[in-house]
Amino acid sequence: MSYRMNPNSKRGWIELITGCMFAGKTEEFIRRLKRYKYAQQNVLVFKPLIDDRYSKQDIFSHSGMSIESLPVKDSTELYEIFKAEQVKKKIDIIGIDEVQFLDIKIVEVISKIADEGVIVIVNGLDKDFKNNPFQNVDKLLVEAEYVDKLTSICHKCGGNANRTQRIIDGKPAKADEPIIVISANEKYEARCRHCYIKPE
Ligand SMILES: [Zn+2]
C-alpha cells in the first residue's frame, strides 16, 4: 500500500484494513503499527471493550502476533483518551481494532482525529455472517483514503473467499441464531461466493 502514498502528503489520513475472517487483517494491522513504533512514533491503539477473547489489554492475531491496546467502551471515551494523551505528547498514529463493534459515532471521531494530523489505521470486518455490511466499516470504505480489502482462502474449495460462514454443530447457522450460543460447537469458516450458504 505504501507505493500509493505520495511522500509530500500532509499528515493525517485514514487507512482501512478490512475483509472476511482468516484473511490476515490483524497481522497486517499489527505489522503497520509496529513499523511506526520501531521508528519511535507515538502510537496509541484502541479496541472495543467487548472483545476479550485473549486478553483485556493486548490485541492478538491468530498467528500469535500482539500489540498493546487500550479497551474503550465507546467512541466518546476513545476521543477523550486521545485528547488527554495528545496534551501530554503529540500522537502520531492511532490504531483502532474491531471497529465494527463500536458505536456509529466512531466514523465522525476517526475523521476528526485524521483532520488533526494523525494517521488513523482502522481494522474491521466488512460483513457479518449473513453477508450484510457491518456498521462503521460500510461508511469507512467511503471515508478512508486508503483501503485494503483482504481475502481469505475458501475452507471448502480453496478459491478466493470474501465471506464468513458461521457454523453451529456442523451446519451453517440460521439468520436468527443468537450471537452467543451457550455450549454449542461453534466455528467460523472463510467461504467463496460459490460455497457460501446464505443463512435463512
Ligand atoms: Zn469455495
PDB file of C-alpha atoms and ligand atoms in Angstrom:
ATOM      1  CA  MET A   1       0.000   0.000   0.000  1.00  0.00           C
ATOM      2  CA  SER A   2       2.988   2.365   0.563  1.00  0.00           C
ATOM      3  CA  TYR A   3       3.517   2.622  -3.206  1.00  0.00           C
ATOM      4  CA  ARG A   4       0.284   4.542  -3.470  1.00  0.00           C
ATOM      5  CA  MET A   5       1.358   7.120  -0.904  1.00  0.00           C
ATOM      6  CA  ASN A   6       2.559  10.494  -2.095  1.00  0.00           C
ATOM      7  CA  PRO A   7       5.588  11.364   0.078  1.00  0.00           C
ATOM      8  CA  ASN A   8       4.555  15.034   0.045  1.00  0.00           C
ATOM      9  CA  SER A   9       1.199  14.242   1.669  1.00  0.00           C
ATOM     10  CA  LYS A  10       0.337  16.357   4.665  1.00  0.00           C
ATOM     11  CA  ARG A  11      -0.012  14.085   7.705  1.00  0.00           C
ATOM     12  CA  GLY A  12      -3.443  12.951   8.730  1.00  0.00           C
ATOM     13  CA  TRP A  13      -5.493  10.371   6.872  1.00  0.00           C
ATOM     14  CA  ILE A  14      -7.431   7.125   7.336  1.00  0.00           C
ATOM     15  CA  GLU A  15      -6.190   3.672   6.362  1.00  0.00           C
ATOM     16  CA  LEU A  16      -8.810   0.913   6.474  1.00  0.00           C
ATOM     17  CA  ILE A  17      -7.918  -2.774   6.598  1.00  0.00           C
ATOM     18  CA  THR A  18     -10.977  -4.934   6.004  1.00  0.00           C
ATOM     19  CA  GLY A  19     -12.282  -8.235   4.602  1.00  0.00           C
ATOM     20  CA  CYS A  20     -13.624 -11.516   5.984  1.00  0.00           C
ATOM     21  CA  MET A  21     -12.253 -13.663   8.802  1.00  0.00           C
ATOM     22  CA  PHE A  22      -8.945 -15.565   8.321  1.00  0.00           C
ATOM     23  CA  ALA A  23      -7.694 -13.005   5.799  1.00  0.00           C
ATOM     24  CA  GLY A  24      -4.740 -11.865   7.943  1.00  0.00           C
ATOM     25  CA  LYS A  25      -6.272  -8.480   8.780  1.00  0.00           C
ATOM     26  CA  THR A  26      -4.967  -8.412  12.340  1.00  0.00           C
ATOM     27  CA  GLU A  27      -1.427  -9.401  11.249  1.00  0.00           C
ATOM     28  CA  GLU A  28      -1.482  -6.546   8.729  1.00  0.00           C
ATOM     29  CA  PHE A  29      -2.883  -4.144  11.329  1.00  0.00           C
ATOM     30  CA  ILE A  30      -0.221  -5.039  13.907  1.00  0.00           C
ATOM     31  CA  ARG A  31       2.564  -5.010  11.276  1.00  0.00           C
ATOM     32  CA  ARG A  32       1.695  -1.463  10.210  1.00  0.00           C
ATOM     33  CA  LEU A  33       1.501  -0.161  13.758  1.00  0.00           C
ATOM     34  CA  LYS A  34       4.762  -1.809  14.802  1.00  0.00           C
ATOM     35  CA  ARG A  35       6.667  -0.168  11.927  1.00  0.00           C
ATOM     36  CA  TYR A  36       5.768   3.205  13.420  1.00  0.00           C
ATOM     37  CA  LYS A  37       6.608   2.048  16.938  1.00  0.00           C
ATOM     38  CA  TYR A  38      10.085   0.934  15.844  1.00  0.00           C
ATOM     39  CA  ALA A  39      10.565   4.440  14.434  1.00  0.00           C
ATOM     40  CA  GLN A  40       9.783   5.919  17.880  1.00  0.00           C
ATOM     41  CA  GLN A  41       6.497   7.418  16.730  1.00  0.00           C
ATOM     42  CA  ASN A  42       3.851   7.945  19.351  1.00  0.00           C
ATOM     43  CA  VAL A  43       1.333   5.169  18.668  1.00  0.00           C
ATOM     44  CA  LEU A  44      -1.932   4.685  20.559  1.00  0.00           C
ATOM     45  CA  VAL A  45      -4.027   1.568  19.927  1.00  0.00           C
ATOM     46  CA  PHE A  46      -7.662   1.072  20.912  1.00  0.00           C
ATOM     47  CA  LYS A  47     -10.094  -1.803  20.825  1.00  0.00           C
ATOM     48  CA  PRO A  48     -13.732  -2.134  21.910  1.00  0.00           C
ATOM     49  CA  LEU A  49     -14.109  -3.352  25.477  1.00  0.00           C
ATOM     50  CA  ILE A  50     -16.363  -6.262  24.468  1.00  0.00           C
ATOM     51  CA  ASP A  51     -13.604  -8.126  22.677  1.00  0.00           C
ATOM     52  CA  ASP A  52     -11.744 -10.052  25.360  1.00  0.00           C
ATOM     53  CA  ARG A  53     -11.072 -13.301  23.542  1.00  0.00           C
ATOM     54  CA  TYR A  54      -7.415 -13.476  24.548  1.00  0.00           C
ATOM     55  CA  SER A  55      -6.500 -10.564  26.736  1.00  0.00           C
ATOM     56  CA  LYS A  56      -8.012  -7.427  28.173  1.00  0.00           C
ATOM     57  CA  GLN A  57      -5.017  -5.279  27.240  1.00  0.00           C
ATOM     58  CA  ASP A  58      -3.486  -6.672  24.084  1.00  0.00           C
ATOM     59  CA  ILE A  59      -4.581  -7.399  20.534  1.00  0.00           C
ATOM     60  CA  PHE A  60      -3.548 -10.853  19.306  1.00  0.00           C
ATOM     61  CA  SER A  61      -3.584 -12.224  15.786  1.00  0.00           C
ATOM     62  CA  HIS A  62      -4.412 -15.894  15.127  1.00  0.00           C
ATOM     63  CA  SER A  63      -0.712 -16.401  14.381  1.00  0.00           C
ATOM     64  CA  GLY A  64       0.324 -15.072  17.791  1.00  0.00           C
ATOM     65  CA  MET A  65       1.470 -11.516  16.973  1.00  0.00           C
ATOM     66  CA  SER A  66       0.424  -8.999  19.573  1.00  0.00           C
ATOM     67  CA  ILE A  67       0.362  -5.295  20.372  1.00  0.00           C
ATOM     68  CA  GLU A  68      -0.684  -3.382  23.481  1.00  0.00           C
ATOM     69  CA  SER A  69      -4.058  -1.705  23.349  1.00  0.00           C
ATOM     70  CA  LEU A  70      -6.486   0.303  25.431  1.00  0.00           C
ATOM     71  CA  PRO A  71     -10.002  -1.131  25.672  1.00  0.00           C
ATOM     72  CA  VAL A  72     -12.696   1.562  25.323  1.00  0.00           C
ATOM     73  CA  LYS A  73     -16.438   1.296  25.860  1.00  0.00           C
ATOM     74  CA  ASP A  74     -17.409   3.753  23.111  1.00  0.00           C
ATOM     75  CA  SER A  75     -16.296   6.459  20.666  1.00  0.00           C
ATOM     76  CA  THR A  76     -16.677   9.211  23.286  1.00  0.00           C
ATOM     77  CA  GLU A  77     -14.253   7.514  25.658  1.00  0.00           C
ATOM     78  CA  LEU A  78     -11.824   6.897  22.799  1.00  0.00           C
ATOM     79  CA  TYR A  79     -11.829  10.594  21.848  1.00  0.00           C
ATOM     80  CA  GLU A  80     -11.411  11.684  25.467  1.00  0.00           C
ATOM     81  CA  ILE A  81      -8.366   9.449  25.915  1.00  0.00           C
ATOM     82  CA  PHE A  82      -6.931  10.676  22.599  1.00  0.00           C
ATOM     83  CA  LYS A  83      -7.353  14.310  23.704  1.00  0.00           C
ATOM     84  CA  ALA A  84      -5.824  13.687  27.131  1.00  0.00           C
ATOM     85  CA  GLU A  85      -2.806  11.872  25.632  1.00  0.00           C
ATOM     86  CA  GLN A  86      -2.394  14.470  22.900  1.00  0.00           C
ATOM     87  CA  VAL A  87      -1.892  17.153  25.582  1.00  0.00           C
ATOM     88  CA  LYS A  88       0.954  15.123  27.144  1.00  0.00           C
ATOM     89  CA  LYS A  89       2.727  14.261  23.875  1.00  0.00           C
ATOM     90  CA  LYS A  90       1.717  14.657  20.238  1.00  0.00           C
ATOM     91  CA  ILE A  91       0.100  11.470  18.929  1.00  0.00           C
ATOM     92  CA  ASP A  92       1.387  10.391  15.504  1.00  0.00           C
ATOM     93  CA  ILE A  93      -0.627   7.234  14.906  1.00  0.00           C
ATOM     94  CA  ILE A  94      -3.933   5.862  16.192  1.00  0.00           C
ATOM     95  CA  GLY A  95      -4.876   2.206  15.683  1.00  0.00           C
ATOM     96  CA  ILE A  96      -8.460   1.008  16.131  1.00  0.00           C
ATOM     97  CA  ASP A  97      -9.230  -2.713  16.073  1.00  0.00           C
ATOM     98  CA  GLU A  98     -12.658  -4.372  15.546  1.00  0.00           C
ATOM     99  CA  VAL A  99     -14.207  -1.035  14.587  1.00  0.00           C
ATOM    100  CA  GLN A 100     -17.489  -2.764  13.634  1.00  0.00           C
ATOM    101  CA  PHE A 101     -18.222  -3.276  17.357  1.00  0.00           C
ATOM    102  CA  LEU A 102     -18.005   0.419  18.255  1.00  0.00           C
ATOM    103  CA  ASP A 103     -20.982   2.803  18.115  1.00  0.00           C
ATOM    104  CA  ILE A 104     -21.668   4.643  14.842  1.00  0.00           C
ATOM    105  CA  LYS A 105     -20.255   7.959  16.083  1.00  0.00           C
ATOM    106  CA  ILE A 106     -16.782   6.432  15.729  1.00  0.00           C
ATOM    107  CA  VAL A 107     -16.735   7.295  11.995  1.00  0.00           C
ATOM    108  CA  GLU A 108     -17.049  11.014  12.806  1.00  0.00           C
ATOM    109  CA  VAL A 109     -14.447  10.704  15.572  1.00  0.00           C
ATOM    110  CA  ILE A 110     -11.971   8.961  13.259  1.00  0.00           C
ATOM    111  CA  SER A 111     -12.418  11.695  10.659  1.00  0.00           C
ATOM    112  CA  LYS A 112     -11.898  14.415  13.260  1.00  0.00           C
ATOM    113  CA  ILE A 113      -8.693  12.763  14.515  1.00  0.00           C
ATOM    114  CA  ALA A 114      -7.362  12.485  10.935  1.00  0.00           C
ATOM    115  CA  ASP A 115      -8.194  16.177  10.389  1.00  0.00           C
ATOM    116  CA  GLU A 116      -5.932  16.938  13.343  1.00  0.00           C
ATOM    117  CA  GLY A 117      -2.933  15.456  11.509  1.00  0.00           C
ATOM    118  CA  VAL A 118      -2.956  11.910  12.869  1.00  0.00           C
ATOM    119  CA  ILE A 119      -2.701   8.745  10.764  1.00  0.00           C
ATOM    120  CA  VAL A 120      -5.618   6.540  11.792  1.00  0.00           C
ATOM    121  CA  ILE A 121      -5.220   2.855  10.978  1.00  0.00           C
ATOM    122  CA  VAL A 122      -8.527   1.027  11.308  1.00  0.00           C
ATOM    123  CA  ASN A 123      -9.204  -2.705  11.247  1.00  0.00           C
ATOM    124  CA  GLY A 124     -12.635  -4.307  10.909  1.00  0.00           C
ATOM    125  CA  LEU A 125     -14.807  -6.960   9.294  1.00  0.00           C
ATOM    126  CA  ASP A 126     -16.725  -5.665   6.286  1.00  0.00           C
ATOM    127  CA  LYS A 127     -19.615  -8.148   6.532  1.00  0.00           C
ATOM    128  CA  ASP A 128     -21.315 -10.250   9.184  1.00  0.00           C
ATOM    129  CA  PHE A 129     -22.037 -13.987   8.746  1.00  0.00           C
ATOM    130  CA  LYS A 130     -25.294 -13.123   6.954  1.00  0.00           C
ATOM    131  CA  ASN A 131     -23.181 -11.319   4.344  1.00  0.00           C
ATOM    132  CA  ASN A 132     -24.670  -7.965   5.349  1.00  0.00           C
ATOM    133  CA  PRO A 133     -22.406  -4.904   5.733  1.00  0.00           C
ATOM    134  CA  PHE A 134     -21.148  -4.185   9.230  1.00  0.00           C
ATOM    135  CA  GLN A 135     -21.804  -0.722  10.641  1.00  0.00           C
ATOM    136  CA  ASN A 136     -18.896   1.730  10.567  1.00  0.00           C
ATOM    137  CA  VAL A 137     -16.898  -0.300   8.042  1.00  0.00           C
ATOM    138  CA  ASP A 138     -19.549   0.421   5.368  1.00  0.00           C
ATOM    139  CA  LYS A 139     -19.000   4.172   5.928  1.00  0.00           C
ATOM    140  CA  LEU A 140     -15.230   3.940   6.359  1.00  0.00           C
ATOM    141  CA  LEU A 141     -14.936   2.244   2.953  1.00  0.00           C
ATOM    142  CA  VAL A 142     -16.069   5.581   1.554  1.00  0.00           C
ATOM    143  CA  GLU A 143     -14.346   7.870   4.042  1.00  0.00           C
ATOM    144  CA  ALA A 144     -10.842   6.328   4.138  1.00  0.00           C
ATOM    145  CA  GLU A 145      -8.034   7.497   1.847  1.00  0.00           C
ATOM    146  CA  TYR A 146      -6.534   4.010   1.696  1.00  0.00           C
ATOM    147  CA  VAL A 147      -8.489   0.761   1.744  1.00  0.00           C
ATOM    148  CA  ASP A 148      -7.024  -2.717   1.746  1.00  0.00           C
ATOM    149  CA  LYS A 149      -9.653  -5.380   1.335  1.00  0.00           C
ATOM    150  CA  LEU A 150      -8.001  -8.684   2.144  1.00  0.00           C
ATOM    151  CA  THR A 151      -9.388 -12.034   1.096  1.00  0.00           C
ATOM    152  CA  SER A 152      -9.032 -15.475   2.604  1.00  0.00           C
ATOM    153  CA  ILE A 153      -8.940 -18.968   1.127  1.00  0.00           C
ATOM    154  CA  CYS A 154     -12.254 -20.819   0.945  1.00  0.00           C
ATOM    155  CA  HIS A 155     -12.307 -23.662   3.504  1.00  0.00           C
ATOM    156  CA  LYS A 156     -14.368 -25.742   1.067  1.00  0.00           C
ATOM    157  CA  CYS A 157     -12.797 -25.342  -2.378  1.00  0.00           C
ATOM    158  CA  GLY A 158      -9.561 -23.396  -1.934  1.00  0.00           C
ATOM    159  CA  GLY A 159     -10.785 -20.470  -4.014  1.00  0.00           C
ATOM    160  CA  ASN A 160     -10.636 -16.815  -3.013  1.00  0.00           C
ATOM    161  CA  ALA A 161     -13.000 -16.162  -0.118  1.00  0.00           C
ATOM    162  CA  ASN A 162     -14.576 -12.867   0.926  1.00  0.00           C
ATOM    163  CA  ARG A 163     -17.362 -14.195   3.161  1.00  0.00           C
ATOM    164  CA  THR A 164     -17.547 -15.624   6.663  1.00  0.00           C
ATOM    165  CA  GLN A 165     -19.762 -18.658   7.294  1.00  0.00           C
ATOM    166  CA  ARG A 166     -20.881 -19.223  10.862  1.00  0.00           C
ATOM    167  CA  ILE A 167     -21.208 -22.913  11.656  1.00  0.00           C
ATOM    168  CA  ILE A 168     -23.013 -24.395  14.644  1.00  0.00           C
ATOM    169  CA  ASP A 169     -22.865 -28.156  15.264  1.00  0.00           C
ATOM    170  CA  GLY A 170     -21.561 -28.701  11.728  1.00  0.00           C
ATOM    171  CA  LYS A 171     -24.337 -26.763   9.974  1.00  0.00           C
ATOM    172  CA  PRO A 172     -24.459 -23.170   8.675  1.00  0.00           C
ATOM    173  CA  ALA A 173     -26.056 -21.008  11.378  1.00  0.00           C
ATOM    174  CA  LYS A 174     -29.524 -19.633  10.665  1.00  0.00           C
ATOM    175  CA  ALA A 175     -30.038 -15.888  10.311  1.00  0.00           C
ATOM    176  CA  ASP A 176     -31.909 -15.622  13.626  1.00  0.00           C
ATOM    177  CA  GLU A 177     -29.493 -17.809  15.604  1.00  0.00           C
ATOM    178  CA  PRO A 178     -28.425 -15.932  18.752  1.00  0.00           C
ATOM    179  CA  ILE A 179     -24.975 -14.371  18.578  1.00  0.00           C
ATOM    180  CA  ILE A 180     -23.891 -16.263  21.671  1.00  0.00           C
ATOM    181  CA  VAL A 181     -24.819 -19.937  21.675  1.00  0.00           C
ATOM    182  CA  ILE A 182     -24.023 -21.492  25.026  1.00  0.00           C
ATOM    183  CA  SER A 183     -22.196 -24.830  24.899  1.00  0.00           C
ATOM    184  CA  ALA A 184     -22.648 -25.260  21.146  1.00  0.00           C
ATOM    185  CA  ASN A 185     -19.847 -26.444  18.890  1.00  0.00           C
ATOM    186  CA  GLU A 186     -19.448 -23.174  17.041  1.00  0.00           C
ATOM    187  CA  LYS A 187     -16.899 -22.086  14.479  1.00  0.00           C
ATOM    188  CA  TYR A 188     -16.356 -19.766  11.549  1.00  0.00           C
ATOM    189  CA  GLU A 189     -15.064 -20.562   8.078  1.00  0.00           C
ATOM    190  CA  ALA A 190     -13.971 -18.367   5.205  1.00  0.00           C
ATOM    191  CA  ARG A 191     -16.038 -19.179   2.121  1.00  0.00           C
ATOM    192  CA  CYS A 192     -16.086 -18.070  -1.503  1.00  0.00           C
ATOM    193  CA  ARG A 193     -19.200 -16.812  -3.279  1.00  0.00           C
ATOM    194  CA  HIS A 194     -19.960 -20.299  -4.593  1.00  0.00           C
ATOM    195  CA  CYS A 195     -19.553 -22.274  -1.355  1.00  0.00           C
ATOM    196  CA  TYR A 196     -21.141 -19.707   0.966  1.00  0.00           C
ATOM    197  CA  ILE A 197     -24.669 -20.621   2.086  1.00  0.00           C
ATOM    198  CA  LYS A 198     -26.815 -17.578   2.810  1.00  0.00           C
ATOM    199  CA  PRO A 199     -28.450 -18.046   6.252  1.00  0.00           C
ATOM    200  CA  GLU A 200     -32.251 -18.053   6.108  1.00  0.00           C
TER     201      GLU A 200
HETATM  202 ZN    ZN B   1     -15.375 -22.169  -2.291  1.00  0.00          ZN
END
